[in-house]
């Protein structure tokens, strides 16, 4: 190590880790190949990452919509603005809550299992075995999972948003007896397709990429022991949570 | 363990579900705006537009008929020039329609309100609305009120 | 020493990993068409030898030759082409846990050949028949014992008909029956197909039954080589300790430490 880096011990290790993670990502992207086998494997990973996260996404989405409507409705009616509840619900869902919460839930459900899977492959020499069979593990293991994350997270965000709105409708219309026409028309009047909805989807794609990258990276770089894999799964959740929230702030600042 | 065939099928269904969600949200929950269909442009000059912003609503009788495209300052008259996009569906607005800058509620957004006139001719693309009412600026109102009270006392 | 053609040659090889010298100026010749056992105490660098031959690591100096190929100079596509010529059985088989035994064995065929699925099926079943596990084709690795896992992995390593087979600790943790099966399998494969086999192990008794040739690596060097019988009669104290499994000798029983009495007294003083 160069002499001036010894002064920055605190940053030295995280920076090198970041550098290695970036290099890993570039290698994975540079070796992308799209054969029939690859597409089939990617679809399989969409199943593992996406379909298996559906239950948690739908459940959480419904209750987030429910409680968000409950709270804002209570506050807004004090100002006589109860009708605005659907606006608040849709805007906060599309712009922030949908992408962010989905990414966090994805990291907890699918991210950890990707990390554990790859970490165990490392520990049980499956990655070495691929290498020795002249099959590139970057191509066969890493690439399908990266792309699957990129596809699954936006898909899950869409489903999360729909179920959350259903939760909102359930509370505002069925429990509180608001007029459904007002509910929908207020929502439509205040949500812009481009800025609010598509902006949120841009976030969803970015978060999906980030979550999949971190999950794959921590699995890949895990120490090949039980403790190493356990630590790596924890790191995946923590790192995804922190970086998603930071990236969310940056993207929001750019979009507004 | 599911067979790979079933897994691919389920993954496909999952993506279909997501596309259905996309369509639902795009159709049901968002404002594709009046600007989504064919539109035509009209402009109007105001001495003051207050807090009017691009993308603000343009409405007639409470119905949204278009939106504000851009707001510029006329270099000669120093008036604010508001260019609006009106949906082709409302292509029979009378030529002598008047435009005012209004506020939705006390704290609401500002928007352009159109009042129809009586002319048989209709507004066309690129036309200018001649009769306009500028935004009511709260500070000016208060100032005028204070000035008037002042005058009464003297 | 026999005078057969050398299949693999390591010349003057030095390997340093993480600042530690694993091998120093090692010379090793592995004859073609025979079973060679590479033995040595744990941590002596046996697995490093295997990784040198497969090109997973490069020596810091020296040459690694397999046939006419300089493995230490290969990379990228050339390395991948070379690896199709060798079969490796890793320590615990390293089967892919989300694939059935059949798909595990079929993977290298599907990946590297354009064969039609019917032919692949036939080849896979033949390979599984060879290791006696054709009946387990539809099972997942977790449904089989450790020994069976390794046999399936052997079939997978043999899928592309390699000319060299490498076995990393194939006997570790096997029960006596599985061990007997593995021994016979390695011998049969070697004799029936006339390929070169290298077995990394520290099980001395098994080696006596199996190997034509032994190489003992200890202390970063080639300590001794020869047939199992020659090594058993060796005068070298370390070879004797290793071959006879004596607890103490040149490889000490105790980790280097201060004098015991002094250590105990020091502990008492602290209290």
XYZ file of C-alpha atoms in Angstrom:
681
model
C 0.000 0.000 0.000
C 1.206 3.479 -0.763
C 2.279 5.560 2.236
C -0.500 8.128 2.001
C -3.193 5.452 2.173
C -2.007 4.338 5.598
C -3.262 7.640 6.916
C -6.765 6.747 5.678
C -7.038 3.321 7.262
C -10.678 3.915 8.007
C -11.548 4.357 4.340
C -8.964 2.071 2.873
C -10.811 -1.196 3.315
C -14.325 -0.074 2.313
C -12.857 1.696 -0.730
C -10.996 -1.384 -1.857
C -14.118 -3.460 -1.269
C -16.097 -1.013 -3.402
C -13.452 -1.170 -6.094
C -13.567 -4.946 -6.145
C -17.371 -4.939 -6.289
C -17.287 -2.527 -9.232
C -14.663 -4.584 -11.030
C -16.776 -7.675 -10.442
C -19.783 -5.925 -11.950
C -17.830 -4.795 -15.015
C -16.491 -8.310 -15.530
C -19.982 -9.748 -15.255
C -21.373 -7.231 -17.743
C -18.470 -7.583 -20.161
C -18.943 -11.355 -20.292
C -22.689 -11.196 -20.947
C -23.892 -13.749 -23.440
C -27.416 -14.478 -24.532
C -27.676 -18.077 -25.605
C -30.852 -20.107 -25.333
C -29.512 -21.773 -22.178
C -28.849 -18.351 -20.663
C -32.353 -17.066 -21.361
C -33.902 -20.187 -19.834
C -31.728 -19.826 -16.747
C -32.616 -16.135 -16.438
C -36.305 -17.020 -16.565
C -35.725 -19.582 -13.829
C -34.084 -16.902 -11.707
C -37.003 -14.532 -12.353
C -39.128 -17.268 -10.845
C -36.907 -17.637 -7.786
C -36.437 -13.905 -7.255
C -39.845 -12.671 -8.351
C -42.552 -15.263 -7.907
C -41.249 -16.341 -4.524
C -41.322 -12.723 -3.301
C -44.950 -12.297 -4.354
C -46.521 -13.289 -1.037
C -44.515 -10.836 1.031
C -44.914 -8.082 -1.577
C -48.688 -8.485 -1.849
C -49.217 -8.723 1.909
C -47.007 -5.767 2.726
C -48.401 -3.744 -0.183
C -51.972 -4.194 0.983
C -51.273 -3.199 4.555
C -49.040 -0.280 3.626
C -51.865 1.078 1.466
C -54.344 0.468 4.242
C -52.397 2.143 7.023
C -51.207 5.012 4.829
C -54.797 5.808 3.890
C -55.935 5.435 7.472
C -53.351 7.883 8.768
C -53.627 10.500 6.030
C -57.406 10.303 5.968
C -57.503 10.991 9.691
C -55.213 14.004 9.310
C -56.725 15.365 6.100
C -60.303 15.285 7.411
C -59.237 17.711 10.158
C -58.599 20.224 7.406
C -61.686 19.203 5.533
C -59.582 17.716 2.754
C -60.542 14.069 3.070
C -60.967 13.859 -0.691
C -57.253 14.384 -1.167
C -56.505 11.040 0.440
C -56.189 9.236 -2.873
C -53.776 11.893 -4.123
C -51.531 11.487 -1.111
C -51.720 7.706 -1.377
C -50.905 7.503 -5.067
C -48.172 10.121 -5.054
C -46.330 8.708 -2.051
C -46.664 5.175 -3.437
C -45.539 5.873 -6.968
C -42.761 8.249 -6.111
C -41.268 6.758 -2.960
C -42.888 3.957 -1.019
C -43.442 1.526 -3.870
C -39.875 1.395 -5.171
C -38.148 1.785 -1.797
C -40.209 -0.699 0.216
C -40.194 -3.237 -2.600
C -36.413 -2.996 -2.882
C -36.021 -3.482 0.873
C -38.413 -6.451 0.930
C -36.695 -7.893 -2.142
C -33.324 -7.643 -0.411
C -34.736 -9.460 2.604
C -36.476 -12.205 0.661
C -34.657 -12.759 -2.622
C -31.365 -10.923 -2.033
C -30.453 -12.977 0.987
C -31.287 -16.229 -0.729
C -29.176 -15.274 -3.758
C -26.269 -14.400 -1.470
C -26.619 -17.611 0.535
C -26.941 -19.685 -2.621
C -23.819 -18.282 -4.261
C -21.919 -18.301 -0.967
C -22.756 -21.983 -0.490
C -21.754 -22.680 -4.075
C -18.424 -21.123 -3.252
C -18.134 -23.083 0.011
C -19.037 -26.420 -1.582
C -16.688 -25.791 -4.532
C -19.535 -25.681 -7.042
C -18.086 -22.492 -8.522
C -14.689 -24.177 -8.821
C -16.356 -27.172 -10.421
C -17.937 -24.929 -13.066
C -14.624 -23.278 -13.695
C -12.949 -26.678 -14.084
C -15.640 -27.771 -16.523
C -14.703 -24.744 -18.613
C -18.064 -23.123 -17.833
C -17.771 -19.487 -16.821
C -19.549 -19.026 -13.469
C -19.876 -15.310 -14.197
C -21.936 -16.202 -17.207
C -23.867 -19.134 -15.786
C -24.428 -18.007 -12.174
C -23.970 -14.247 -11.906
C -25.457 -12.940 -15.145
C -28.907 -14.611 -14.906
C -29.339 -13.394 -11.331
C -28.358 -9.827 -12.181
C -30.795 -9.663 -15.064
C -33.496 -11.423 -13.048
C -33.199 -8.730 -10.353
C -33.428 -6.054 -13.014
C -36.685 -7.597 -14.273
C -38.213 -8.825 -11.025
C -37.947 -5.644 -8.940
C -39.831 -3.335 -11.346
C -42.432 -6.087 -11.784
C -42.786 -6.391 -8.021
C -43.019 -2.595 -7.653
C -45.957 -2.561 -10.075
C -47.687 -5.319 -8.143
C -46.895 -3.632 -4.836
C -48.416 -0.363 -6.058
C -51.583 -2.045 -7.257
C -52.130 -3.953 -4.013
C -51.397 -0.828 -1.964
C -54.006 1.106 -3.923
C -56.411 -1.776 -3.385
C -55.665 -1.449 0.348
C -56.358 2.280 0.111
C -59.632 1.707 -1.730
C -60.590 -0.879 0.852
C -60.191 1.609 3.670
C -61.388 4.824 2.075
C -64.255 3.458 0.001
C -65.450 0.322 1.762
C -64.765 1.234 5.391
C -65.136 5.030 5.334
C -67.759 5.129 2.623
C -66.044 7.710 0.403
C -67.225 8.098 -3.140
C -65.189 5.780 -5.371
C -65.542 8.117 -8.351
C -64.035 11.026 -6.394
C -61.307 8.719 -5.120
C -60.220 7.659 -8.593
C -60.702 10.998 -10.308
C -58.672 12.838 -7.652
C -55.936 10.299 -8.082
C -55.982 10.601 -11.839
C -56.046 14.371 -11.694
C -52.943 14.653 -9.530
C -50.684 11.861 -10.718
C -48.695 12.542 -13.836
C -47.808 9.567 -15.964
C -44.346 10.867 -16.802
C -42.987 12.489 -13.726
C -44.691 10.555 -10.949
C -45.349 7.110 -12.338
C -42.518 6.602 -14.816
C -40.099 8.423 -12.511
C -40.962 5.843 -9.869
C -40.371 3.049 -12.351
C -36.941 4.455 -13.197
C -36.190 4.188 -9.501
C -37.514 0.626 -9.479
C -35.137 -0.409 -12.251
C -32.197 1.284 -10.519
C -33.024 -0.342 -7.176
C -33.484 -3.745 -8.792
C -30.081 -3.500 -10.383
C -28.505 -2.352 -7.122
C -30.166 -5.048 -5.006
C -29.256 -7.836 -7.412
C -25.686 -6.602 -7.779
C -25.125 -6.416 -4.017
C -26.752 -9.817 -3.405
C -24.604 -11.494 -6.047
C -21.455 -9.691 -4.968
C -21.726 -10.541 -1.273
C -22.376 -14.169 -2.148
C -19.477 -14.217 -4.568
C -17.028 -12.660 -2.131
C -18.248 -14.544 0.954
C -15.642 -16.472 2.890
C -16.319 -20.149 2.076
C -17.397 -21.121 5.589
C -20.752 -21.246 7.378
C -19.917 -18.038 9.259
C -18.794 -16.389 6.057
C -22.080 -17.141 4.308
C -24.141 -16.063 7.332
C -22.222 -12.799 7.525
C -22.611 -12.225 3.806
C -26.413 -12.537 3.916
C -26.545 -10.000 6.748
C -24.293 -7.661 4.783
C -26.555 -7.945 1.763
C -29.564 -6.679 3.710
C -27.682 -3.878 5.432
C -25.836 -2.712 2.329
C -28.960 -2.814 0.161
C -31.026 -0.919 2.738
C -28.443 1.845 3.083
C -27.578 2.237 -0.584
C -31.197 2.082 -1.743
C -32.163 4.907 0.619
C -29.181 7.010 -0.428
C -29.795 6.385 -4.119
C -33.486 7.161 -3.567
C -32.573 10.579 -2.188
C -30.222 11.270 -5.088
C -32.754 10.205 -7.715
C -35.580 12.147 -6.050
C -33.406 15.258 -5.966
C -32.719 14.876 -9.685
C -36.329 14.249 -10.613
C -38.049 17.016 -8.685
C -39.139 -29.273 -6.605
C -41.018 -28.030 -9.608
C -40.003 -29.136 -13.056
C -38.175 -26.577 -15.148
C -41.165 -26.399 -17.474
C -43.480 -25.374 -14.640
C -40.959 -22.857 -13.362
C -40.686 -21.157 -16.729
C -44.457 -21.111 -17.040
C -44.898 -19.548 -13.593
C -42.212 -16.981 -14.328
C -44.044 -16.089 -17.519
C -47.330 -15.710 -15.647
C -45.576 -13.515 -13.112
C -44.384 -11.181 -15.857
C -47.877 -11.098 -17.357
C -49.242 -10.134 -13.952
C -46.706 -7.303 -13.773
C -47.698 -6.083 -17.233
C -51.367 -6.156 -16.188
C -50.431 -4.077 -13.150
C -48.568 -1.651 -15.394
C -51.549 -1.210 -17.664
C -53.938 -0.842 -14.738
C -51.799 1.841 -13.113
C -51.143 3.690 -16.336
C -54.833 3.732 -17.276
C -56.595 3.988 -13.966
C -54.365 5.883 -11.589
C -52.548 8.465 -13.644
C -53.385 11.574 -15.552
C -52.295 10.990 -19.075
C -53.261 14.631 -19.361
C -55.431 16.245 -21.982
C -52.159 16.634 -23.817
C -52.040 12.955 -24.640
C -54.344 13.262 -27.657
C -53.994 15.717 -30.536
C -53.799 19.312 -29.336
C -53.546 22.861 -30.648
C -51.756 25.881 -29.206
C -53.194 29.212 -28.212
C -51.463 31.969 -26.318
C -52.495 34.841 -24.080
C -50.684 37.813 -22.581
C -51.012 38.742 -18.939
C -49.463 41.656 -17.101
C -48.886 39.304 -14.186
C -49.166 35.527 -14.015
C -48.527 35.281 -10.274
C -47.566 31.733 -9.354
C -48.703 30.073 -12.585
C -46.341 27.314 -13.684
C -45.894 25.227 -16.831
C -48.100 22.086 -16.798
C -50.788 23.953 -14.829
C -54.377 23.160 -15.812
C -56.404 25.115 -18.292
C -60.084 24.748 -17.586
C -63.386 25.982 -18.839
C -66.406 25.798 -16.592
C -64.446 23.544 -14.230
C -63.590 21.018 -16.928
C -59.939 20.586 -17.805
C -59.473 21.311 -21.488
C -55.698 21.674 -21.668
C -52.530 22.675 -19.900
C -49.955 25.442 -19.828
C -47.100 24.629 -22.185
C -44.676 27.450 -21.384
C -44.528 30.941 -19.946
C -42.208 33.582 -21.446
C -41.663 37.300 -21.035
C -42.492 39.423 -24.051
C -39.325 41.523 -24.624
C -41.275 44.526 -26.014
C -44.297 44.880 -23.781
C -42.845 43.126 -20.711
C -46.037 41.154 -20.495
C -46.005 37.467 -19.558
C -46.921 35.336 -22.543
C -48.634 32.058 -21.643
C -48.745 29.363 -24.306
C -51.445 26.750 -23.717
C -52.151 23.378 -25.284
C -55.838 22.733 -25.758
C -57.209 19.328 -26.637
C -58.573 18.939 -30.182
C -61.787 17.704 -28.603
C -62.472 21.325 -27.649
C -61.907 22.841 -31.063
C -64.946 25.098 -31.022
C -63.970 27.615 -28.333
C -65.233 31.035 -29.454
C -62.630 33.479 -30.739
C -63.498 36.056 -28.076
C -62.959 33.636 -25.197
C -61.377 35.365 -22.203
C -58.624 33.936 -19.991
C -58.070 34.591 -16.285
C -55.498 33.326 -13.891
C -57.366 31.830 -10.943
C -56.523 29.995 -7.787
C -58.068 26.674 -6.779
C -59.197 27.396 -3.233
C -57.245 29.668 -0.946
C -54.088 27.564 -0.871
C -54.500 25.704 -4.145
C -52.538 25.790 -7.372
C -53.043 28.555 -9.897
C -54.625 27.681 -13.186
C -55.948 29.354 -16.298
C -59.714 29.693 -16.411
C -61.371 30.287 -19.804
C -64.704 32.073 -20.187
C -66.475 31.562 -23.520
C -67.512 34.627 -25.491
C -70.220 34.854 -28.143
C -68.331 34.906 -31.420
C -69.289 32.358 -34.061
C -65.611 32.061 -35.083
C -63.494 29.494 -33.241
C -59.952 29.705 -31.850
C -57.362 28.043 -34.123
C -53.845 26.782 -33.624
C -51.507 29.718 -32.993
C -54.282 32.211 -32.159
C -54.021 34.674 -29.314
C -56.661 35.214 -26.661
C -57.169 38.988 -26.485
C -59.202 39.431 -23.305
C -57.243 38.487 -20.199
C -57.414 39.037 -16.450
C -54.134 38.871 -14.614
C -53.504 36.995 -11.444
C -54.649 38.544 -8.224
C -51.546 39.110 -6.165
C -52.293 39.074 -2.475
C -49.625 41.646 -1.595
C -51.075 44.141 -4.075
C -54.573 43.609 -2.691
C -53.374 44.248 0.835
C -51.342 47.228 -0.323
C -54.363 48.745 -2.049
C -56.513 48.143 1.024
C -53.942 49.824 3.262
C -53.573 52.754 0.840
C -57.325 53.243 0.709
C -57.689 53.291 4.479
C -54.835 55.769 4.572
C -56.649 58.015 2.133
C -59.904 57.875 4.094
C -58.250 59.095 7.236
C -56.746 62.147 5.575
C 11.716 -45.595 -11.233
C 9.818 -46.547 -14.319
C 10.674 -44.988 -17.628
C 7.274 -44.337 -19.095
C 6.355 -41.143 -20.857
C 5.602 -38.231 -18.526
C 2.029 -36.947 -18.713
C 2.516 -34.086 -16.315
C 5.695 -32.343 -15.337
C 6.203 -29.679 -12.697
C 9.638 -28.115 -12.953
C 11.220 -25.903 -10.342
C 7.815 -24.642 -9.264
C 7.520 -22.017 -6.540
C 4.116 -20.846 -5.308
C 3.489 -18.092 -2.819
C -0.007 -17.367 -1.573
C -0.780 -14.485 0.759
C 2.893 -13.979 1.569
C 3.399 -17.630 2.525
C 5.536 -19.958 0.455
C 3.470 -23.066 -0.260
C 5.829 -24.830 -2.659
C 9.477 -24.098 -3.261
C 11.390 -25.357 -6.277
C 9.216 -28.426 -6.552
C 9.998 -30.965 -9.252
C 7.346 -33.568 -9.911
C 6.876 -35.969 -12.797
C 3.639 -37.899 -13.225
C 3.810 -40.810 -15.655
C 1.149 -41.329 -18.305
C -1.425 -44.090 -18.076
C -0.833 -44.819 -14.396
C -2.372 -44.014 -11.041
C -0.132 -41.623 -9.163
C -0.821 -40.743 -5.553
C 0.289 -37.348 -4.299
C 0.546 -37.605 -0.538
C 1.707 -35.494 2.319
C 0.689 -34.100 5.679
C -2.243 -31.700 5.785
C -1.359 -28.249 4.566
C 1.734 -29.424 2.731
C 0.505 -28.097 -0.599
C -1.101 -31.181 -2.144
C -4.197 -29.311 -3.276
C -1.964 -26.531 -4.584
C -0.334 -29.102 -6.879
C -3.799 -29.994 -8.184
C -4.689 -26.357 -8.744
C -1.436 -25.843 -10.613
C -2.235 -28.709 -12.967
C -5.750 -27.405 -13.650
C -4.465 -23.880 -14.193
C -6.512 -22.422 -11.317
C -3.358 -20.860 -9.940
C -0.128 -19.933 -11.655
C 3.287 -20.624 -10.207
C 5.373 -17.619 -9.205
C 8.220 -19.295 -11.035
C 8.803 -22.586 -12.803
C 6.931 -24.567 -15.434
C 3.792 -26.688 -15.398
C 3.556 -28.967 -18.409
C 0.657 -31.240 -19.252
C 1.523 -33.195 -22.367
C 2.805 -30.526 -24.706
C 0.833 -27.750 -23.060
C 2.394 -25.140 -20.808
C -0.512 -24.749 -18.394
C 1.098 -21.837 -16.565
C 0.930 -19.786 -19.777
C -2.687 -20.528 -20.667
C -5.533 -18.106 -20.138
C -8.999 -17.335 -21.387
C -10.227 -19.542 -24.208
C -7.080 -21.671 -24.460
C -7.363 -22.502 -20.773
C -11.011 -23.449 -21.197
C -10.145 -25.686 -24.146
C -7.429 -27.339 -22.059
C -9.822 -27.918 -19.161
C -12.161 -29.955 -21.320
C -9.321 -32.463 -21.589
C -9.071 -33.011 -17.860
C -11.604 -34.300 -15.364
C -11.496 -33.189 -11.758
C -13.256 -34.711 -8.773
C -13.332 -32.072 -6.045
C -13.335 -32.977 -2.368
C -17.040 -33.369 -1.785
C -18.047 -33.877 -5.360
C -19.336 -30.317 -5.740
C -22.484 -31.444 -7.550
C -24.973 -28.690 -8.369
C -27.597 -29.040 -5.700
C -30.461 -27.691 -7.794
C -29.892 -30.165 -10.617
C -30.657 -33.880 -10.645
C -27.824 -36.390 -10.976
C -28.741 -36.808 -14.631
C -28.607 -33.079 -15.319
C -25.346 -32.768 -13.409
C -23.666 -35.307 -15.653
C -25.345 -33.866 -18.739
C -24.218 -30.303 -18.011
C -20.725 -30.474 -19.563
C -22.159 -32.280 -22.596
C -24.910 -29.722 -23.116
C -22.470 -26.896 -22.582
C -19.615 -28.015 -24.794
C -21.182 -30.186 -27.462
C -23.978 -29.766 -29.970
C -25.154 -33.343 -29.499
C -28.868 -34.072 -29.794
C -30.698 -34.692 -26.537
C -31.260 -38.405 -27.279
C -27.536 -38.983 -27.655
C -26.762 -36.966 -24.533
C -29.249 -39.110 -22.654
C -27.530 -42.267 -23.804
C -24.072 -40.974 -22.890
C -25.186 -39.801 -19.461
C -26.841 -43.121 -18.655
C -23.678 -44.951 -19.702
C -21.517 -42.775 -17.476
C -23.907 -43.283 -14.566
C -23.926 -47.023 -15.260
C -20.141 -46.980 -15.016
C -20.293 -45.591 -11.454
C -23.236 -47.864 -10.622
C -25.785 -45.094 -10.137
C -27.916 -45.235 -13.268
C -30.871 -45.943 -10.966
C -30.323 -42.619 -9.196
C -30.421 -40.516 -12.364
C -33.612 -38.714 -11.363
C -32.580 -38.023 -7.771
C -31.120 -34.818 -6.363
C -27.660 -34.859 -4.760
C -29.135 -34.259 -1.298
C -31.028 -37.558 -1.585
C -27.773 -39.505 -1.930
C -24.986 -40.320 0.517
C -21.629 -38.537 0.401
C -19.975 -41.482 -1.300
C -22.655 -41.672 -3.971
C -22.373 -37.927 -4.527
C -18.719 -38.370 -5.302
C -19.444 -41.189 -7.700
C -21.951 -39.066 -9.574
C -19.350 -36.295 -9.626
C -16.840 -38.780 -11.028
C -19.297 -39.572 -13.801
C -19.671 -35.839 -14.441
C -15.900 -35.375 -14.545
C -15.728 -38.244 -17.062
C -18.509 -36.855 -19.235
C -16.229 -35.399 -21.901
C -13.878 -38.436 -21.829
C -10.835 -36.669 -20.414
C -7.325 -38.022 -20.838
C -6.358 -37.063 -17.310
C -8.418 -37.526 -14.134
C -7.600 -35.693 -10.935
C -9.101 -36.778 -7.618
C -8.893 -34.415 -4.646
C -9.131 -36.392 -1.382
C -11.534 -38.986 -2.793
C -11.490 -41.119 0.367
C -12.001 -38.484 3.062
C -14.885 -39.339 5.360
C -16.064 -42.470 3.533
C -17.346 -45.574 5.265
C -15.380 -48.793 4.557
C -17.793 -50.016 1.882
C -17.917 -46.726 -0.028
C -14.172 -46.557 0.288
C -13.779 -49.986 -1.289
C -16.142 -48.936 -4.077
C -14.192 -45.732 -4.727
C -10.860 -47.546 -4.788
C -12.102 -50.040 -7.320
C -13.739 -47.350 -9.402
C -10.577 -45.262 -9.702
C -8.558 -48.344 -10.645
C -11.137 -49.566 -13.151
C -11.456 -46.214 -14.850
C -7.717 -45.954 -15.115
C -7.227 -49.437 -16.523
C -10.253 -49.615 -18.762
C -9.682 -46.245 -20.396
C -5.896 -46.071 -20.171
C -5.957 -42.534 -18.822
C -3.609 -40.846 -16.393
C -4.982 -40.615 -12.850
C -3.735 -38.461 -10.021
C -5.061 -39.023 -6.532
C -4.445 -36.400 -3.877
C -4.764 -38.119 -0.516
C -3.269 -38.767 2.868
C -4.717 -42.233 3.330
C -1.596 -44.363 3.276
C -3.264 -47.793 3.396
C -5.542 -47.093 0.447
C -2.675 -45.833 -1.634
C -0.846 -49.141 -1.201
C -3.780 -50.868 -2.908
C -4.312 -48.298 -5.567
C -1.289 -46.423 -6.780
C 1.393 -47.451 -9.209
C 3.456 -44.509 -8.172
C 3.605 -42.303 -5.059
C 4.931 -38.825 -4.455
C 5.195 -37.441 -0.941
C 5.179 -33.682 -0.627
C 6.249 -32.207 2.664
C 7.977 -29.064 3.747
C 7.292 -27.332 0.394
C 9.317 -29.936 -1.496
C 9.037 -33.351 -3.052
C 10.177 -35.510 -0.159
C 10.173 -38.901 -1.839
C 8.733 -40.732 -4.805
C 8.517 -44.314 -5.950
C 6.211 -47.270 -5.825
C 4.274 -47.817 -2.578
C 6.499 -50.768 -1.716
C 9.659 -48.736 -2.220
C 8.381 -45.985 -0.002
C 7.348 -48.394 2.754
C 10.975 -49.571 2.961
C 12.412 -46.080 2.875
C 15.089 -45.019 5.372
C 14.017 -41.400 5.310
C 12.609 -40.727 8.814
C 9.861 -38.448 7.564
C 8.713 -40.922 4.932
C 8.707 -43.631 7.597
C 6.718 -41.478 9.989
C 4.222 -40.684 7.294
C 3.878 -44.184 5.859
C 3.538 -45.784 9.278
C 1.477 -43.058 10.864
C 3.763 -42.518 13.854
C 2.545 -39.758 16.163
C 5.940 -38.189 16.717
C 8.990 -37.835 14.543
C 10.286 -35.200 12.139
C 6.751 -33.795 12.118
C 6.498 -33.038 15.823
C 3.417 -33.863 17.897
C 3.708 -30.526 19.717
C 3.168 -27.190 18.161
C 6.341 -25.155 18.790
C 6.106 -23.794 22.360
C 8.178 -22.715 25.334
C 9.272 -25.227 27.915
C 6.191 -26.673 29.656
C 7.550 -26.283 33.202
C 8.462 -22.641 32.583
C 5.015 -21.975 31.101
C 3.222 -23.533 34.080
C 5.361 -21.595 36.576
C 4.622 -18.381 34.721
C 0.908 -19.111 34.985
C 1.221 -19.625 38.730
C 3.101 -16.387 39.172
C 0.335 -14.482 37.451
C -2.246 -15.607 39.995
